[in-house]
mmCIF file of C-alpha atoms in Angstrom:
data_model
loop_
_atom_site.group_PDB
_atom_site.id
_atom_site.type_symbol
_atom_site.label_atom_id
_atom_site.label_comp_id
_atom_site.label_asym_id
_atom_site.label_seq_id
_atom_site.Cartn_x
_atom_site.Cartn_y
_atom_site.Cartn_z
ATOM 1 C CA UNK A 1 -39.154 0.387 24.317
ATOM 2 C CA UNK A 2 -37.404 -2.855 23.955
ATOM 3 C CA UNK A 3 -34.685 -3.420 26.408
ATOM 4 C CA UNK A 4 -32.244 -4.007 23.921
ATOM 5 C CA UNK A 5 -32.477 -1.326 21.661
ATOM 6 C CA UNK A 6 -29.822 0.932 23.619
ATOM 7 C CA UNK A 7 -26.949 -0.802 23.286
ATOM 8 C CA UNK A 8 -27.902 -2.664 19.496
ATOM 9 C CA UNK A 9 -28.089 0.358 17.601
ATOM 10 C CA UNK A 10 -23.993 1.579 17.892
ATOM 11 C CA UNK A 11 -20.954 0.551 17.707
ATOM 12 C CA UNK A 12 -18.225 -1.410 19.858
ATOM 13 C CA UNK A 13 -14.923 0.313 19.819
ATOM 14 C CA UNK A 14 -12.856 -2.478 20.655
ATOM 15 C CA UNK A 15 -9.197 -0.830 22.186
ATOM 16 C CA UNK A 16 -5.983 -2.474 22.494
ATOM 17 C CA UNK A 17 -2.052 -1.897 22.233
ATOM 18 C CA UNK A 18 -0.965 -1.834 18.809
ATOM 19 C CA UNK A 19 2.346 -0.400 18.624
ATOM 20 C CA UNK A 20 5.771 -2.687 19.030
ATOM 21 C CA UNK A 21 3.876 -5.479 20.179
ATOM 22 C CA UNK A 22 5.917 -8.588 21.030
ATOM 23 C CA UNK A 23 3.526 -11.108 19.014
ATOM 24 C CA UNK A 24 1.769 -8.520 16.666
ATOM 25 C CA UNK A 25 -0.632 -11.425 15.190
ATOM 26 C CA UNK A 26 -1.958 -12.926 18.111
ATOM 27 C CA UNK A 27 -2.209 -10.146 19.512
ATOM 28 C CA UNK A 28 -4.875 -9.184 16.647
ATOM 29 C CA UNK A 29 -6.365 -12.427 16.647
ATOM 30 C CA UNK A 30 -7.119 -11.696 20.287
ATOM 31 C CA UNK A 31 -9.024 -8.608 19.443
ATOM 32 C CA UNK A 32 -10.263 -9.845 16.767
ATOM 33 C CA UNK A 33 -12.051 -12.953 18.984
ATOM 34 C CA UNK A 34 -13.134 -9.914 21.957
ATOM 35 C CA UNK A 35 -14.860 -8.547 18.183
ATOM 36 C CA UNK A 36 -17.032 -11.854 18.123
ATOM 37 C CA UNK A 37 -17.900 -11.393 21.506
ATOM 38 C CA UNK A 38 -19.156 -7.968 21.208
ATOM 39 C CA UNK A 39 -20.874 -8.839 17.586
ATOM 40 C CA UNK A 40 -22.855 -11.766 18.933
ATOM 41 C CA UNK A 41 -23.861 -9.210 21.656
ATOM 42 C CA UNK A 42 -26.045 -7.301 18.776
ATOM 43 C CA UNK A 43 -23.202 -4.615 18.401
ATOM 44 C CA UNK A 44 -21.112 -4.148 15.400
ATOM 45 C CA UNK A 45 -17.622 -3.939 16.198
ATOM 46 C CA UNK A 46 -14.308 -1.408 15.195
ATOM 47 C CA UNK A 47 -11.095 -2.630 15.044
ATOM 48 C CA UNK A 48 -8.445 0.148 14.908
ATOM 49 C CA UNK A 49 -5.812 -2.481 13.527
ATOM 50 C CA UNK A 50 -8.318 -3.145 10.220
ATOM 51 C CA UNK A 51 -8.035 0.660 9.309
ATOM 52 C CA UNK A 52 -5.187 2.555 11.159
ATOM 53 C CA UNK A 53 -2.823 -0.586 12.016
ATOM 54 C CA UNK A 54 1.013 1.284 12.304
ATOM 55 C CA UNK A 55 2.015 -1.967 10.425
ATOM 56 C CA UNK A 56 -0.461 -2.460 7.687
ATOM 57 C CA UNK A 57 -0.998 1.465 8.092
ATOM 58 C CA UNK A 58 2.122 2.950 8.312
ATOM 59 C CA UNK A 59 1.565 5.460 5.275
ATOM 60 C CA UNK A 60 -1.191 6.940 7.466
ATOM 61 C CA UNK A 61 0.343 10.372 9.416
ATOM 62 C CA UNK A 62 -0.580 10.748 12.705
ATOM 63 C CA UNK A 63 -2.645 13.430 12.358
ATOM 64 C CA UNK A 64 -4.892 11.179 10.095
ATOM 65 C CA UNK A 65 -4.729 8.289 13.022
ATOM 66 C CA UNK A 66 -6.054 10.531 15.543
ATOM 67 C CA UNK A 67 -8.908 11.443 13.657
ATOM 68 C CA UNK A 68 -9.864 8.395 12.632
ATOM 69 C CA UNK A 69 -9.851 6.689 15.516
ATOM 70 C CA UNK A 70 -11.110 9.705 17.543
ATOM 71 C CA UNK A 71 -14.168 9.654 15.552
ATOM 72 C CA UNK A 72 -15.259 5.899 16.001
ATOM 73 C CA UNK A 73 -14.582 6.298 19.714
ATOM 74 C CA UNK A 74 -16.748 8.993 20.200
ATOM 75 C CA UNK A 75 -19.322 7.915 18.170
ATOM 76 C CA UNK A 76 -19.586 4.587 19.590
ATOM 77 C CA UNK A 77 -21.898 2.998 22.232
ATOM 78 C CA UNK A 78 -19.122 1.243 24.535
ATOM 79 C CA UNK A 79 -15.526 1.017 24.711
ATOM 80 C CA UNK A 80 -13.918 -2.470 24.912
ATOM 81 C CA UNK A 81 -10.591 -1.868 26.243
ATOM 82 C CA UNK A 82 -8.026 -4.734 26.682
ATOM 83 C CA UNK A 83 -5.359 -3.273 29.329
ATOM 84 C CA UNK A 84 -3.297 -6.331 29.824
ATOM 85 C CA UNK A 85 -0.427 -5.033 27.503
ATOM 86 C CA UNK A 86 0.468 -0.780 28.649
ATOM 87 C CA UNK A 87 -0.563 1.638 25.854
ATOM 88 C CA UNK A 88 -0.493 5.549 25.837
ATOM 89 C CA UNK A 89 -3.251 4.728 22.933
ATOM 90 C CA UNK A 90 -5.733 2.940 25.010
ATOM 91 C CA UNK A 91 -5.335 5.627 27.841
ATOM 92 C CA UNK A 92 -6.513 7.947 25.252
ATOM 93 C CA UNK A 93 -8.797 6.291 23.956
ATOM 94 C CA UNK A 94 -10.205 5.639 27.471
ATOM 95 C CA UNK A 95 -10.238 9.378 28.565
ATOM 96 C CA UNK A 96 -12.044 10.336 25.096
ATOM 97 C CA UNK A 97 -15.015 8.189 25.798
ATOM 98 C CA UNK A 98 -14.919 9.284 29.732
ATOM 99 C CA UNK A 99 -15.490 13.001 28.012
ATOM 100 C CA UNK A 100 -18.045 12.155 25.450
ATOM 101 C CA UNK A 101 -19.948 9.664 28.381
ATOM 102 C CA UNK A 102 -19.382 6.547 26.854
ATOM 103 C CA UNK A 103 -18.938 4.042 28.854
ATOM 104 C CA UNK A 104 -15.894 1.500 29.335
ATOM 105 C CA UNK A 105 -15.383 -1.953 29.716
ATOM 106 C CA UNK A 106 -11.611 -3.068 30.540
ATOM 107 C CA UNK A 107 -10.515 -6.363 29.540
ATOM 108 C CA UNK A 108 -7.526 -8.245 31.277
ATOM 109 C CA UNK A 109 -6.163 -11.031 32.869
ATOM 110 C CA UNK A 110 -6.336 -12.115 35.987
ATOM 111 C CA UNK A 111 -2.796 -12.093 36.787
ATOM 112 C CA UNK A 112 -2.056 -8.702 34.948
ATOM 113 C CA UNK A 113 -1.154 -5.278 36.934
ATOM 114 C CA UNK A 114 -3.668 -2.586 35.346
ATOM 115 C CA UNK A 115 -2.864 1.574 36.617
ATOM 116 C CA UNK A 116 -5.006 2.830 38.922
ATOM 117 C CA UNK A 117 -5.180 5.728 36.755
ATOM 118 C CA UNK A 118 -6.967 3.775 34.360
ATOM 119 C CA UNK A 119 -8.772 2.077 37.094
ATOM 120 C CA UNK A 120 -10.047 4.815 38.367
ATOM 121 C CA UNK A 121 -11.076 6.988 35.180
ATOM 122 C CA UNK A 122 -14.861 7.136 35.490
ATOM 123 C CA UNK A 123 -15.822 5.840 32.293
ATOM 124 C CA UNK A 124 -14.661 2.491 33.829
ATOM 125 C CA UNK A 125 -17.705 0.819 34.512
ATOM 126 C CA UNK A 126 -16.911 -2.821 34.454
ATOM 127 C CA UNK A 127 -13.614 -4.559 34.828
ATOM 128 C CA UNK A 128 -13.424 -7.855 33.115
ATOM 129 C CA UNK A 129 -10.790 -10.266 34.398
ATOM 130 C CA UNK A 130 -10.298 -13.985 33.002
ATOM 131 C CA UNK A 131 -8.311 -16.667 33.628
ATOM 132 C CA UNK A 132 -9.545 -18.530 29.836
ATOM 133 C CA UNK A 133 -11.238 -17.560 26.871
ATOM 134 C CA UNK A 134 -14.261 -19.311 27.862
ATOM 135 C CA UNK A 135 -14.296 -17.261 31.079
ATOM 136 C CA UNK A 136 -14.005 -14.390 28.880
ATOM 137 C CA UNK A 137 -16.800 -14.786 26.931
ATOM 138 C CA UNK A 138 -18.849 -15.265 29.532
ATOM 139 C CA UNK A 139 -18.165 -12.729 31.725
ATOM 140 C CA UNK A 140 -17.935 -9.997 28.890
ATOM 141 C CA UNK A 141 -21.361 -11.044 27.481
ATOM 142 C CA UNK A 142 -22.641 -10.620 31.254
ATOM 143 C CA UNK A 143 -20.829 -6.819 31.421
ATOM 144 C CA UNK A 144 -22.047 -5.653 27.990
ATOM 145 C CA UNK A 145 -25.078 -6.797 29.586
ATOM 146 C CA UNK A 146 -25.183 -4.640 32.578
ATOM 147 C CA UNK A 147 -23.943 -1.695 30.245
ATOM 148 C CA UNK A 148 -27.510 -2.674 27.672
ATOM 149 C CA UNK A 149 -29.318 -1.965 30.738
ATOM 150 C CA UNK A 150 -27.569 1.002 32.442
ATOM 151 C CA UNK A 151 -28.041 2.682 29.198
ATOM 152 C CA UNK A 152 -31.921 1.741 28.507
ATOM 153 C CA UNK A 153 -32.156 2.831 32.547
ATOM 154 C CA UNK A 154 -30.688 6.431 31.793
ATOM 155 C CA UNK A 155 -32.542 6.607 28.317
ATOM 156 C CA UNK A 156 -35.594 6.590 30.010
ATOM 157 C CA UNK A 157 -34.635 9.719 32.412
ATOM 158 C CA UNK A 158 -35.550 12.653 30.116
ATOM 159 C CA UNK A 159 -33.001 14.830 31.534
ATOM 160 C CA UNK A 160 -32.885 16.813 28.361
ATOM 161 C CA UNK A 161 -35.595 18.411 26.154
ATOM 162 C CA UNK A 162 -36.424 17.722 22.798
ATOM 163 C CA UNK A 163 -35.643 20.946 21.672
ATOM 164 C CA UNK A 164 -31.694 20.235 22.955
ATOM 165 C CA UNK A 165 -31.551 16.778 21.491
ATOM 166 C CA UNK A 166 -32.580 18.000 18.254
ATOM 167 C CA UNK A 167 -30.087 20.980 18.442
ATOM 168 C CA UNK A 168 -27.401 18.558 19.167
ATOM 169 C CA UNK A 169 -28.942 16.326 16.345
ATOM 170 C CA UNK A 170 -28.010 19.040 14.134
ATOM 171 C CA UNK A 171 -25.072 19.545 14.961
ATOM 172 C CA UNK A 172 -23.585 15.957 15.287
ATOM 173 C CA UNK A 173 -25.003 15.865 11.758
ATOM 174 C CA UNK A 174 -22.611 18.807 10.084
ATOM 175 C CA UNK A 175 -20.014 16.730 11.804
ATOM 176 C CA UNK A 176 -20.745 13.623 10.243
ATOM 177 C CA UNK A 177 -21.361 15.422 6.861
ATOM 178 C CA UNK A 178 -17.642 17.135 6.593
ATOM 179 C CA UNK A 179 -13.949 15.764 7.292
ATOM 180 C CA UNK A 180 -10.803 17.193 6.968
ATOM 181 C CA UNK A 181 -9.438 16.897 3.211
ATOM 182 C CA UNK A 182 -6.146 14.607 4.907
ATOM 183 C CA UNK A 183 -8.570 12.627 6.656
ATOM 184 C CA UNK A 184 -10.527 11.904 3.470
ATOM 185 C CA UNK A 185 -7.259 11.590 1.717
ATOM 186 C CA UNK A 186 -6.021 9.016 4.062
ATOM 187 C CA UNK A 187 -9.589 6.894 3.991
ATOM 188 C CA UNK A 188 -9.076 6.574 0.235
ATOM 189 C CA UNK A 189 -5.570 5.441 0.665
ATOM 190 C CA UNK A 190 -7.017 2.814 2.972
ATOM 191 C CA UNK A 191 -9.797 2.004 0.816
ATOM 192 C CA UNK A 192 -7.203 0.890 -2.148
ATOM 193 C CA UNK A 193 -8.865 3.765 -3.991
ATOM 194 C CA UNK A 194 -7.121 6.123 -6.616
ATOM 195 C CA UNK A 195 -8.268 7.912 -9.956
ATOM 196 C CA UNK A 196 -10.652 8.640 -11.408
ATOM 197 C CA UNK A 197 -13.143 6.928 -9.161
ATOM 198 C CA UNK A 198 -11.118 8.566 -5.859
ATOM 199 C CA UNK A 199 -11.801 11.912 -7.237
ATOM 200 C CA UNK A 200 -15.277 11.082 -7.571
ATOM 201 C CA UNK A 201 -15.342 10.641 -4.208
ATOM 202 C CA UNK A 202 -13.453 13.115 -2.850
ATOM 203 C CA UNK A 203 -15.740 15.714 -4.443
ATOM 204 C CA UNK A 204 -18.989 13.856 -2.806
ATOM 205 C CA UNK A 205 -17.441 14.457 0.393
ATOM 206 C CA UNK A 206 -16.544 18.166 -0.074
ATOM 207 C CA UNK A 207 -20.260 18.834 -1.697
ATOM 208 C CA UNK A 208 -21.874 16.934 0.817
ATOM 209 C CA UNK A 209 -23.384 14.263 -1.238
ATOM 210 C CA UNK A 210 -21.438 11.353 0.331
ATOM 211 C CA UNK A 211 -21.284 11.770 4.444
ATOM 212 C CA UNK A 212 -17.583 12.140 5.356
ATOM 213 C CA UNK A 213 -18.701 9.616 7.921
ATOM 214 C CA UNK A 214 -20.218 7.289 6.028
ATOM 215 C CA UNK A 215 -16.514 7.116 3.896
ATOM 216 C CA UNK A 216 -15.507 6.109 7.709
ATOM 217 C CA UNK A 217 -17.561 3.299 7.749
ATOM 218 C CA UNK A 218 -17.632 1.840 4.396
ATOM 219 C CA UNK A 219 -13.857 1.717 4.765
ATOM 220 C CA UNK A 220 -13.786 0.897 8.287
ATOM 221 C CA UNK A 221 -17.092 -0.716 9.706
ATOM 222 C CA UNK A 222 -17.559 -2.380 6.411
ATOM 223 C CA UNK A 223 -13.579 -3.029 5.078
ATOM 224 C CA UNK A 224 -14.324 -2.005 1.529
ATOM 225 C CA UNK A 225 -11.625 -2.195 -0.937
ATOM 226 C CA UNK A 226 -10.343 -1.164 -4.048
ATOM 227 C CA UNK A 227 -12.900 -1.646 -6.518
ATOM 228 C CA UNK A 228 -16.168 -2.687 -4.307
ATOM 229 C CA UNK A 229 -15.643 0.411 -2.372
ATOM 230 C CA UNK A 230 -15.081 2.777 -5.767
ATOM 231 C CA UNK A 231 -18.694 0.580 -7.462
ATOM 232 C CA UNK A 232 -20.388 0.865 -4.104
ATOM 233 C CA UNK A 233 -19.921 4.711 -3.881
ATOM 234 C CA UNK A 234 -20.448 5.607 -7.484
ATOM 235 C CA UNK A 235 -23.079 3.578 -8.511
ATOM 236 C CA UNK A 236 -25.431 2.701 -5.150
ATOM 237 C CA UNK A 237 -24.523 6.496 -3.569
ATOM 238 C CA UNK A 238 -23.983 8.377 -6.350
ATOM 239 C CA UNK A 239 -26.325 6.640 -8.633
ATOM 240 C CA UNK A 240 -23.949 6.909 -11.706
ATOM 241 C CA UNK A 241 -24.777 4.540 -14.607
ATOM 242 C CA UNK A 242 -23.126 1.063 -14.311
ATOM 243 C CA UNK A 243 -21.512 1.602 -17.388
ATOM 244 C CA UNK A 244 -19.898 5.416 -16.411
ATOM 245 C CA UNK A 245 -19.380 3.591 -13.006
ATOM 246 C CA UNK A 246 -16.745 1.103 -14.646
ATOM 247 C CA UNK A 247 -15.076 3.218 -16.827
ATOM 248 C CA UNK A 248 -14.359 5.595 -13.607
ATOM 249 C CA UNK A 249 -12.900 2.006 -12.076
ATOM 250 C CA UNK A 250 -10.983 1.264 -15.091
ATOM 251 C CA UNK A 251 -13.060 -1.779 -15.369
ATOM 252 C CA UNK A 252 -16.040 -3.163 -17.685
ATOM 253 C CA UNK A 253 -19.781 -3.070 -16.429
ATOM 254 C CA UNK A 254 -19.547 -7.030 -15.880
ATOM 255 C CA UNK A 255 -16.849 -6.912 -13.716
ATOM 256 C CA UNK A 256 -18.354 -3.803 -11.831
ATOM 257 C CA UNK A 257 -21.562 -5.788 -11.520
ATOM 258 C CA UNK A 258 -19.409 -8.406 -9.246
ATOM 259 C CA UNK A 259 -17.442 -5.624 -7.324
ATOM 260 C CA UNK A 260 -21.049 -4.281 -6.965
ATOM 261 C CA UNK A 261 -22.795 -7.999 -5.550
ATOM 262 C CA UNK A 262 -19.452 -8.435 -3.474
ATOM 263 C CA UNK A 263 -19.762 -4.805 -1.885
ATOM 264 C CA UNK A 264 -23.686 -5.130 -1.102
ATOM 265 C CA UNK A 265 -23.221 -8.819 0.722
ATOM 266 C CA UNK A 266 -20.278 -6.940 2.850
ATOM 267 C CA UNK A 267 -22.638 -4.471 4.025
ATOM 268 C CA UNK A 268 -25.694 -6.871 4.240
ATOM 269 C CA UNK A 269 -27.719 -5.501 1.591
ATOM 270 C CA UNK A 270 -29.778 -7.726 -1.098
ATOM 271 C CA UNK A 271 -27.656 -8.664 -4.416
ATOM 272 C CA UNK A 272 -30.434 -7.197 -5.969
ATOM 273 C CA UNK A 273 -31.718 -4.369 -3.825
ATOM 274 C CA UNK A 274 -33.811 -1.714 -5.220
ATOM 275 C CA UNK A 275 -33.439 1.784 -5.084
ATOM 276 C CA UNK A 276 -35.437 2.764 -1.974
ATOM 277 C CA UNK A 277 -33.665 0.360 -0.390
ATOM 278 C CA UNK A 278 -30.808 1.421 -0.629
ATOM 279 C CA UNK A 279 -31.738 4.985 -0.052
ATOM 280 C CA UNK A 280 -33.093 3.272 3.320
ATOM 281 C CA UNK A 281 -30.062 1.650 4.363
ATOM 282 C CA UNK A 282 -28.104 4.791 3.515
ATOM 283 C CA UNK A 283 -29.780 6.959 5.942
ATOM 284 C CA UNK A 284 -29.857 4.511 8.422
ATOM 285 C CA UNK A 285 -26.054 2.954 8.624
ATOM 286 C CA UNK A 286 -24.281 5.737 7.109
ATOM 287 C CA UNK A 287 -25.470 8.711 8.812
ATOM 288 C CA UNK A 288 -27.040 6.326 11.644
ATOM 289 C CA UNK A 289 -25.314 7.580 15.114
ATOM 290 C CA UNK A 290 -26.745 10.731 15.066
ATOM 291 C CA UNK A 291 -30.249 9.716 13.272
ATOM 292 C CA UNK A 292 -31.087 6.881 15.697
ATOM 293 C CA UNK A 293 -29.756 8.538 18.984
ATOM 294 C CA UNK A 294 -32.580 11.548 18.034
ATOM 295 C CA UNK A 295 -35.385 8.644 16.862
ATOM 296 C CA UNK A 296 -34.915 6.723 20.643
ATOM 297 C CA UNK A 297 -34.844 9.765 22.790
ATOM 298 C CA UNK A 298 -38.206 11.456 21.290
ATOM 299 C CA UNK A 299 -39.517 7.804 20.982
ATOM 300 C CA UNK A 300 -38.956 7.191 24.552
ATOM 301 C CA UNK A 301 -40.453 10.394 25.276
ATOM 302 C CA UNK A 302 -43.470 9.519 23.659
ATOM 303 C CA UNK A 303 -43.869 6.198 25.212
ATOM 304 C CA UNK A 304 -43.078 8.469 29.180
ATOM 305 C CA UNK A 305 -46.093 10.904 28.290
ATOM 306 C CA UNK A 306 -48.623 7.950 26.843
ATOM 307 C CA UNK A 307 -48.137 6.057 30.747
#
């Protein structure tokens, strides 16, 4: 297997203070830039302040918060932690990964006090300290690379059976297919998204038809808004005419047809895709964490028993 594939296939949770921050936007620009880092890295990145900001989020309870952001730590590959500003949030968010076994990589500068409590958490498994931002891409690109192989290292230790992983498959799967109704109430809030079209939506989620996940990362992964989010769901998930699709929105079928083109370039699909491959790139993005964590571990079985 290639050495990469471990840490490529999931998600960088990228942690940080967020609450009464002394320069709120540079702070964000800062984790946005430690987001470029990761991305170029082959990772695709979650920033907390995009969905559950308590600025640009304060509508959000913080029931709905936890959730959220509960959910895209566990189901990530690494945690990116900055820990030069104190945060009970981070701490969290650093003791959820150390119980799912994700690992952690703290971010901070050189000249900054970190606990030892967060030190010495075990999911800790690099500490990244700069001086510049050209130190810090450097050294973080060399940490996430240790972490790539660590990862690919312990993949190839079949220290479960098949028969486990694919019980756990099953189960992370009913997870990913169900979330609480305030949850899914609060992800449509995000998303811009009321109506008819919300409705929609809502009822996907509660039939199973849309992954409650998936909702998580169109809005989250993939920022979708408003009406690309609404023309995404309807007409690419729920395969609902273009025309039905629009009138859902409000909106006429030439207007959904660019909410539709906008929403597909987000998410890195063709203007123009067809059908299967969009049924492709639903099973393998939306409902991917659980699908591709199964695929490598019997895969790398296979490739044990063949040497």
């Amino acid at each position: 297997m290639d050495s990469d594939t471990s840490i490529q296939v999931g998600e960088a949770y990228v942690s940080g203070a967020l609450t009464s921050l002394e320069d709120g936007a540079r702070t964000r620009l800062f984790y946005e830039l430690l987001a470029e880092v990761v991305g170029a890295a082959g990772l695709r990145a979650y920033l907390p302040h995009r969905v559950t900001d308590p600025e640009t989020a304060a509508h959000l309870d913080p029931r709905a918060v936890y959730d959220i952001d509960r959910a895209h730590v566990t189901a990530s590959r690494v945690v990116v932690a900055y820990a030069g500003i104190p945060s009970f949030g981070v701490g969290i968010e650093v003791e959820l990964a150390r119980e799912h076994g994700i690992p952690v990589i703290l971010v901070v500068e050189r000249d900054r006090t970190v606990s030892r409590l967060l030190l010495g958490n075990p999911a800790v498994v690099e500490v990244v300290r700069f001086a510049d931002l050209d130190g810090l891409r450097r050294a973080l690109v060399s940490a996430l690379e240790r972490v790539r192989d660590l990862a690919a290292g312990e993949a190839g230790q079949a220290a479960v059976s098949d028969d486990v992983v694919v019980q756990r498959f099953l189960a992370s799967l009913g997870q990913a297919r169900h979330l609480p109704d305030g949850e899914v109430a609060a992800l449509l809030r995000i998303g811009q998204l009321d109506g008819e079209g919300a409705i929609a939506i809502r009822d996907a989620v509660a039939t199973g038809r849309l992954f409650g996940a998936g909702l998580r990362d169109l809005v989250g992964r993939y920022a979708l808004r408003g009406a690309e989010l609404g023309v995404f769901v309807l007409r690419d998930v729920l395969e609902k005419p273009l025309a039905e699709t629009a009138r859902m929105l409000g909106s006429d079928p030439r207007a959904a047809k660019r909410h539709l083109e906008a929403a597909r370039a987000k998410i890195g699909l063709p203007l123009d895709a067809m059908s299967a491959d969009i049924a492709q790139w639903l099973v393998t993005e939306l409902i991917a964490p659980p699908t591709r964590a199964l695929q490598l571990h019997l895969f790398a079985n296979g490739r044990h028993a063949e040497t």
